[in-house]
Coordinates of C-alpha atoms and ligand atoms in Angstrom, one line a residue:
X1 CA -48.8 -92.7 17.5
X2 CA -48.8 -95.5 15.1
X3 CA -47.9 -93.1 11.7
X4 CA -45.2 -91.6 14.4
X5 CA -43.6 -94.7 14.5
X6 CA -43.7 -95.5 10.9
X7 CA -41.7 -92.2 10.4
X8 CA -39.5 -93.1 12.8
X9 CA -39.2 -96.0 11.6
X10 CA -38.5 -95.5 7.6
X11 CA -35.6 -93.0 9.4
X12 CA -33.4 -96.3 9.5
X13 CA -33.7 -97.4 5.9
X14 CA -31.8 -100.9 4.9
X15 CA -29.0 -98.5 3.3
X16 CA -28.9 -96.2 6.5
X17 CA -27.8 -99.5 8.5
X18 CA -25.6 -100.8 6.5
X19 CA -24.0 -97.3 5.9
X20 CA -23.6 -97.5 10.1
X21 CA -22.6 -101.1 10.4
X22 CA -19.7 -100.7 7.7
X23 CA -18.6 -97.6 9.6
X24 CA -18.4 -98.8 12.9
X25 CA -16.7 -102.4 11.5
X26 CA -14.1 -100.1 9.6
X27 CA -13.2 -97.9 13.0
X28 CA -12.9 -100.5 14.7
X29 CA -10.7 -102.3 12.7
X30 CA -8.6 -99.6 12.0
X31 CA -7.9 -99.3 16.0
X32 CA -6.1 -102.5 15.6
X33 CA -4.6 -102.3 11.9
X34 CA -0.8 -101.3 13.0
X35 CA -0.9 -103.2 16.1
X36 CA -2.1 -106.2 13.4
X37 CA 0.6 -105.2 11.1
X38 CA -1.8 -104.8 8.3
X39 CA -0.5 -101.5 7.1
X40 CA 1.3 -101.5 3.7
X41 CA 2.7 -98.6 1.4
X42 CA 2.7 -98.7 -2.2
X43 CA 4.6 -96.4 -4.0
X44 CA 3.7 -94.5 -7.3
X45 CA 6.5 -92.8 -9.5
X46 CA 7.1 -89.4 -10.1
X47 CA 8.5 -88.9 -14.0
X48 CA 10.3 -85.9 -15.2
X49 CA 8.5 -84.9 -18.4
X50 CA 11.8 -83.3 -19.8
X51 CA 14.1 -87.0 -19.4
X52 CA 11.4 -89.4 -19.3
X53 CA 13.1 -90.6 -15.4
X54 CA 11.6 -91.6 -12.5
X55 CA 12.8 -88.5 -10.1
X56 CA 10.7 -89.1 -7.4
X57 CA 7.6 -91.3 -5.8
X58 CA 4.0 -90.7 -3.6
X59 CA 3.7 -93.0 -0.9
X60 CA 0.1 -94.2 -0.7
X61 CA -1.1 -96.6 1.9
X62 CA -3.5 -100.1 1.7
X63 CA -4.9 -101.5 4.5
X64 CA -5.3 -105.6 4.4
X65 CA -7.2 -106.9 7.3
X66 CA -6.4 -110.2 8.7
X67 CA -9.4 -111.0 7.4
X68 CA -11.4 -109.5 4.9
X69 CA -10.6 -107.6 1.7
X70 CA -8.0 -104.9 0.4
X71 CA -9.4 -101.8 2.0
X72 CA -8.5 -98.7 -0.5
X73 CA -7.3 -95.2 1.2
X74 CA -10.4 -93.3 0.4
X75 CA -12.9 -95.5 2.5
X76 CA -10.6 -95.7 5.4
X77 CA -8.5 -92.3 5.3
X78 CA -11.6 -90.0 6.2
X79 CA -12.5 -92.4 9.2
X80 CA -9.4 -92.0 10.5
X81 CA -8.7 -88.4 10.5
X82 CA -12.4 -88.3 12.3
X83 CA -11.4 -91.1 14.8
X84 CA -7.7 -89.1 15.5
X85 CA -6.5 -92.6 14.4
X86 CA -5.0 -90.6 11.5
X87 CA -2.0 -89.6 14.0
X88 CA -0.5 -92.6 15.1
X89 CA -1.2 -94.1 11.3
X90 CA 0.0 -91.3 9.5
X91 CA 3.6 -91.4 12.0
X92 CA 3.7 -94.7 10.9
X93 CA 3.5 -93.6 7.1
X94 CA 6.2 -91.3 7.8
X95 CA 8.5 -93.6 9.3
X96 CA 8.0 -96.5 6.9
X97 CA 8.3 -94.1 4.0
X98 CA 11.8 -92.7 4.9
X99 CA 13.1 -96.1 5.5
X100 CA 12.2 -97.2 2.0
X101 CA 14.0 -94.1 0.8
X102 CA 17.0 -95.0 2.7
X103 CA 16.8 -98.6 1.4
X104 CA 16.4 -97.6 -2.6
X105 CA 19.8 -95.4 -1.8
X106 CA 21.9 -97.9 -0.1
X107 CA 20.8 -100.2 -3.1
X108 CA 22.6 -97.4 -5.5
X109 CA 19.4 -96.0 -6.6
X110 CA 19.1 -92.1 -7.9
X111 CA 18.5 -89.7 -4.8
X112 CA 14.6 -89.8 -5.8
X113 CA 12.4 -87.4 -3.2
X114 CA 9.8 -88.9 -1.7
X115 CA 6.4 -87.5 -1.1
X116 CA 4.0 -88.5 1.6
X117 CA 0.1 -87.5 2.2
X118 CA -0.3 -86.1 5.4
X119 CA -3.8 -84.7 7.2
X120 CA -4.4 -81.8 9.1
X121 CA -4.9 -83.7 12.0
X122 CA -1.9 -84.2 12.2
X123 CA -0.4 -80.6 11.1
X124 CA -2.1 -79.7 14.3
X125 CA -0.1 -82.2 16.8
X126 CA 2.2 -79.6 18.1
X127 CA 5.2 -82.0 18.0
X128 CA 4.6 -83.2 14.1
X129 CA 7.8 -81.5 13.0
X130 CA 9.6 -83.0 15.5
X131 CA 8.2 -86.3 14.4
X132 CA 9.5 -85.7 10.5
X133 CA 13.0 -84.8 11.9
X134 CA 13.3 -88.3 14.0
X135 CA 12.4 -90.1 11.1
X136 CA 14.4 -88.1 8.5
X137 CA 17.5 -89.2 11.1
X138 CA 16.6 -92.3 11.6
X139 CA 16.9 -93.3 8.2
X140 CA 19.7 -90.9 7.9
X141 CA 17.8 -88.4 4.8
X142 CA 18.8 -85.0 4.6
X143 CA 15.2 -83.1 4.9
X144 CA 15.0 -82.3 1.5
X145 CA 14.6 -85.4 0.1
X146 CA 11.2 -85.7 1.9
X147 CA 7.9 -83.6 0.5
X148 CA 5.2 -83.5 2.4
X149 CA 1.6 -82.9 0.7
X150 CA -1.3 -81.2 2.1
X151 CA -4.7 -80.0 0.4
X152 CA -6.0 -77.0 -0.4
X153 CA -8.2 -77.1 3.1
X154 CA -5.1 -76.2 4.9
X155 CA -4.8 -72.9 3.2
X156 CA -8.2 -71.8 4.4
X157 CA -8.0 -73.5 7.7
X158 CA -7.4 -70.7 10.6
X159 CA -5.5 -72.4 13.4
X160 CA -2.8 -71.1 13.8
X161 CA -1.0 -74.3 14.8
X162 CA -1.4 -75.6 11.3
X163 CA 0.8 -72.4 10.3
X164 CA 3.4 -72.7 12.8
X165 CA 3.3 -76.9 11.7
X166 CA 3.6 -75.4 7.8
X167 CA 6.6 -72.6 8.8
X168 CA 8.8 -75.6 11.2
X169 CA 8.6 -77.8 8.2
X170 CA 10.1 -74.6 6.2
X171 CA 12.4 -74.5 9.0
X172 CA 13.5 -77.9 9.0
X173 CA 14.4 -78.0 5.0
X174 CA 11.1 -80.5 4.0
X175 CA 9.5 -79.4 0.8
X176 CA 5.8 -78.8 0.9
X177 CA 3.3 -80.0 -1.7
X178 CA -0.1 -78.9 -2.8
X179 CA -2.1 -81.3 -3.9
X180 CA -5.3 -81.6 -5.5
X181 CA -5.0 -78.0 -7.0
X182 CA -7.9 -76.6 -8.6
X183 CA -10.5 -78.8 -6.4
X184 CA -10.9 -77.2 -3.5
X185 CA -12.4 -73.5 -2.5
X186 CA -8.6 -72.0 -2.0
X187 CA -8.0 -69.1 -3.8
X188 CA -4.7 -68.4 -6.0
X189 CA -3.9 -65.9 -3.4
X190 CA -3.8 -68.1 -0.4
X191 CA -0.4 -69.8 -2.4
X192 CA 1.6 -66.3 -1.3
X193 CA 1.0 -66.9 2.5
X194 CA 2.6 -70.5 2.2
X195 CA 6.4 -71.0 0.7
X196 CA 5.2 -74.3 -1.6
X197 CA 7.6 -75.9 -3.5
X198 CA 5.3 -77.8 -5.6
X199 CA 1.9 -77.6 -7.2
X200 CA 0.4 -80.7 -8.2
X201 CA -2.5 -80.1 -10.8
X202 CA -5.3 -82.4 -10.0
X203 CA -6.6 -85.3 -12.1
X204 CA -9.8 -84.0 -13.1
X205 CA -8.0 -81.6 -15.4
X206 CA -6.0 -84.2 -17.0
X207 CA -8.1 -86.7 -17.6
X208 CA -10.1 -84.8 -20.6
X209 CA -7.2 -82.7 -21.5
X210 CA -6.7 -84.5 -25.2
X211 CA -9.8 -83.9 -26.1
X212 CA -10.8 -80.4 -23.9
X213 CA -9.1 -77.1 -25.2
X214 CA -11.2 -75.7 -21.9
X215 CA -8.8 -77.8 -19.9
X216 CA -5.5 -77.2 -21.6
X217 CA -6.5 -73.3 -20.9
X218 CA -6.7 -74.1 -17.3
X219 CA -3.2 -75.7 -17.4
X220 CA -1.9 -73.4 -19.0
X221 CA -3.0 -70.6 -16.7
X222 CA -1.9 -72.9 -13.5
X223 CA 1.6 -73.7 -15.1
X224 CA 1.6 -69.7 -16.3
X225 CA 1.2 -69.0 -12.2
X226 CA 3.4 -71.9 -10.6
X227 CA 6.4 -70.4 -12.7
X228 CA 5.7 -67.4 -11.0
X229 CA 5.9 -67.9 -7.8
X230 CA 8.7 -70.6 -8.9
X231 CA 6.6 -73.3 -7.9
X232 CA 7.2 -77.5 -9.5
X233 CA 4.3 -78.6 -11.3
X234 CA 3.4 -82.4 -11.4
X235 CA 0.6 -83.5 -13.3
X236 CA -1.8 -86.3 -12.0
X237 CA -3.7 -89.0 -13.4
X238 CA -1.6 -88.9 -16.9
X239 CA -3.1 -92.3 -18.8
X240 CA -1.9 -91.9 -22.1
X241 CA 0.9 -90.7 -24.0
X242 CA -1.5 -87.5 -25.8
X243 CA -2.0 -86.1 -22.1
X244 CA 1.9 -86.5 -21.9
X245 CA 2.6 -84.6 -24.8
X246 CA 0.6 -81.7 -24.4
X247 CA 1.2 -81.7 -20.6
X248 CA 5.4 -81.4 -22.3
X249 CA 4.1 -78.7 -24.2
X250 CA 2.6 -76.5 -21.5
X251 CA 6.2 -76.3 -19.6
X252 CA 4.5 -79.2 -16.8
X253 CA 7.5 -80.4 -15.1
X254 CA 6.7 -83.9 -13.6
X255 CA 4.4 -86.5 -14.4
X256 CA 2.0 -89.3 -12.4
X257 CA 0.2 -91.6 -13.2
X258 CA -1.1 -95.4 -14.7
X259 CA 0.9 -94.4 -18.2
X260 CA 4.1 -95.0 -16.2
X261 CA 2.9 -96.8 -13.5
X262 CA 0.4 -97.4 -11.1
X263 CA 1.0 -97.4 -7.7
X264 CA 3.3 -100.7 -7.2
X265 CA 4.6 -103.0 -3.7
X266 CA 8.4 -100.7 -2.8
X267 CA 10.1 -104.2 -4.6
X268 CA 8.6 -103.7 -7.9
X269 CA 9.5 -99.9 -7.8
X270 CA 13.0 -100.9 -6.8
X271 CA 12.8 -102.7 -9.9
X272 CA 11.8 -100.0 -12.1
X273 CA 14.5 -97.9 -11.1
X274 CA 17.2 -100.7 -11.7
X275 CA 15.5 -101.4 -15.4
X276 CA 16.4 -97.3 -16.0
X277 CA 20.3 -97.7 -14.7
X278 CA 20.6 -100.7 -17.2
X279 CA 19.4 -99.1 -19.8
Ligands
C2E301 P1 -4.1 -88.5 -3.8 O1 -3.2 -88.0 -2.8 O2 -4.7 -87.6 -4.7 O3 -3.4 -89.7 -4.5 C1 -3.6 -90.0 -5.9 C2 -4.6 -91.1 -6.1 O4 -4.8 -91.2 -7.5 C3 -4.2 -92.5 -5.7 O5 -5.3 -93.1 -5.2 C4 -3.7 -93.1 -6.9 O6 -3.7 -94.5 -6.9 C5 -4.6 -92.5 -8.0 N1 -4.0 -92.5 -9.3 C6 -2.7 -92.3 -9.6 N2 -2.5 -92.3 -11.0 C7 -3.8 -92.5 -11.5 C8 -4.2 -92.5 -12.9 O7 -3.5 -92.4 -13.8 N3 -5.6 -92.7 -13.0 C9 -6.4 -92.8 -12.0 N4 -7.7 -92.9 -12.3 N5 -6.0 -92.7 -10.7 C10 -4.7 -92.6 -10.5 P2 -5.4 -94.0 -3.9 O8 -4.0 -94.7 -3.7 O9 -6.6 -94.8 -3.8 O10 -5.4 -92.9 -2.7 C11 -6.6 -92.1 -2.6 C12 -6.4 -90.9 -1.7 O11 -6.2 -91.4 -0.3 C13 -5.1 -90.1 -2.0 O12 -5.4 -89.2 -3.0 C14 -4.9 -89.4 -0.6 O13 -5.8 -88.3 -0.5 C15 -5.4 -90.5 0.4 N6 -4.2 -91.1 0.9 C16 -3.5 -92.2 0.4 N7 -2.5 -92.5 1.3 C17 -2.5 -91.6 2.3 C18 -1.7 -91.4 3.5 O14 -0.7 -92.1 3.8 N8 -2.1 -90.4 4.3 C19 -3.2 -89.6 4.1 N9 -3.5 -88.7 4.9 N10 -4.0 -89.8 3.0 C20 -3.6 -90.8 2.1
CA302 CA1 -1.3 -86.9 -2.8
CA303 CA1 -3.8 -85.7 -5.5
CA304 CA1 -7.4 -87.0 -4.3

């Protein structure tokens, strides 16, 4: 009995705890976080390799508690698509997004597209595309200024509410995204039973691509196969200006990344876009 409860015991090691206690203190939180306005989007822009111009923007979400620290989107996202809290934080994404859009308009700005992460979770709530239409009139966007991206997990996913989520969305004029390409289990097939508009090739590919001819292959091959099927491509995680250029080489339509900006406070990217009409 006594080893027993040694064994037992060692179950619950120091990191074990702390790996619950941080859970439960971010869920909990995060059940209050929009209530506690403490929500904010930052937006990262979207460069066309061919003009060098910011053409459109992801919106990516931070979460400052009242108190306590910054929290970044990958330590909170995956606690609330388990929690459900996903839904009513990702309408609020949705929302916020669009009226940003709206704003950078009325201020004279290029009709940039705007692109927002969304979860399955939410691809499953049977009124989600009824959701992206209030908020597209709300601000007053016509639906194609709005791209929605999912991951590769939706193409394998079988529920057939996702689908009928993915075909309203065709319906309604949104454009769909694929992100993370090349990370997931999904294979180049599963792109024919969608209509995507745009593939966006995932960092880990770009990252070594000035130094990896391996990598520049792959590209190559996904850019070969987006054209095909008429797909965008937009690069992620472009750092430097040698990724740039051989990404410009490959035919890769748009650019992201910290070489042109990280992602920035909706003011700041205002401000980017009123340095490019000046000049
Ligand atoms: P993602 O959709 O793949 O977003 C791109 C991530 O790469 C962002 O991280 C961005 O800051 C980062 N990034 C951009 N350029 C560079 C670069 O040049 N170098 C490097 N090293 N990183 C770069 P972030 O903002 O921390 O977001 C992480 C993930 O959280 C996102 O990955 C997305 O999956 C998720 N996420 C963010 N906002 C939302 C949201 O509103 N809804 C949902 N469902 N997920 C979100
Ligand atoms: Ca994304
Ligand atoms: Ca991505
Ligand atoms: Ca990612």
């Amino acid at each position: 009995a006594k080893n027993q409860g040694r064994n037992t015991f060692q179950f619950f090691t120091p990191e074990f705890n702390h790996w619950v206690t941080e859970r439960l203190r971010i869920e909990n939180g995060l059940r209050h976080a929009l209530a506690r306005n403490e929500m904010r989007l930052h937006f990262q822009p979207q460069v066309s390799l061919a003009t060098r111009r910011i053409v459109g923007c992801e919106a990516l979400l931070r979460w400052q508690p009242t108190e306590g620290e910054l929290v970044m989107p990958d330590r909170f996202i995956p606690v609330a698509e388990e929690t459900g809290l996903i839904v009513p934080i990702g309408h609020w994404v949705l929302e916020q997004a669009c009226r940003q859009l709206a704003r950078w308009d009325a201020e004279g700005g290029a009709p940039i597209r705007m692109a927002v992460n969304v979860a399955v979770p939410q691809l499953r709530q049977p009124d989600f595309v009824d959701s992206v239409r209030q908020a597209l009139q709300q601000a007053g966007l016509a639906p194609g200024r709005l791209e929605i991206e999912v991951t590769e997990s939706v193409l394998l996913d079988k529920d057939e509410r996702i689908s009928r989520t993915l075909e309203g969305l065709l319906a309604l004029g949104t454009k769909l995204s694929l992100d993370d390409f090349g990370t997931g289990y999904a294979s180049l097939s599963y792109l024919r039973n969608f209509r995507f508009d745009v593939l966006k090739i995932d960092r880990s590919f770009v990252s070594e691509l000035h130094r990896n001819e391996a990598d520049i292959k792959l590209i190559r091959a996904i850019i070969s196969i987006a054209r095909d099927l008429s797909l965008q491509t937009v690069a992620e995680g472009v750092e430097s200006e040698a990724q740039l250029e051989i990404l410009q080489e490959l035919g890769c339509n748009l650019g992201q990344g910290y070489h042109f900006s990280r992602p920035v406070p909706a003011d700041q990217l205002g401000e980017l876009m009123r340095g490019e009409r000046e000049a």
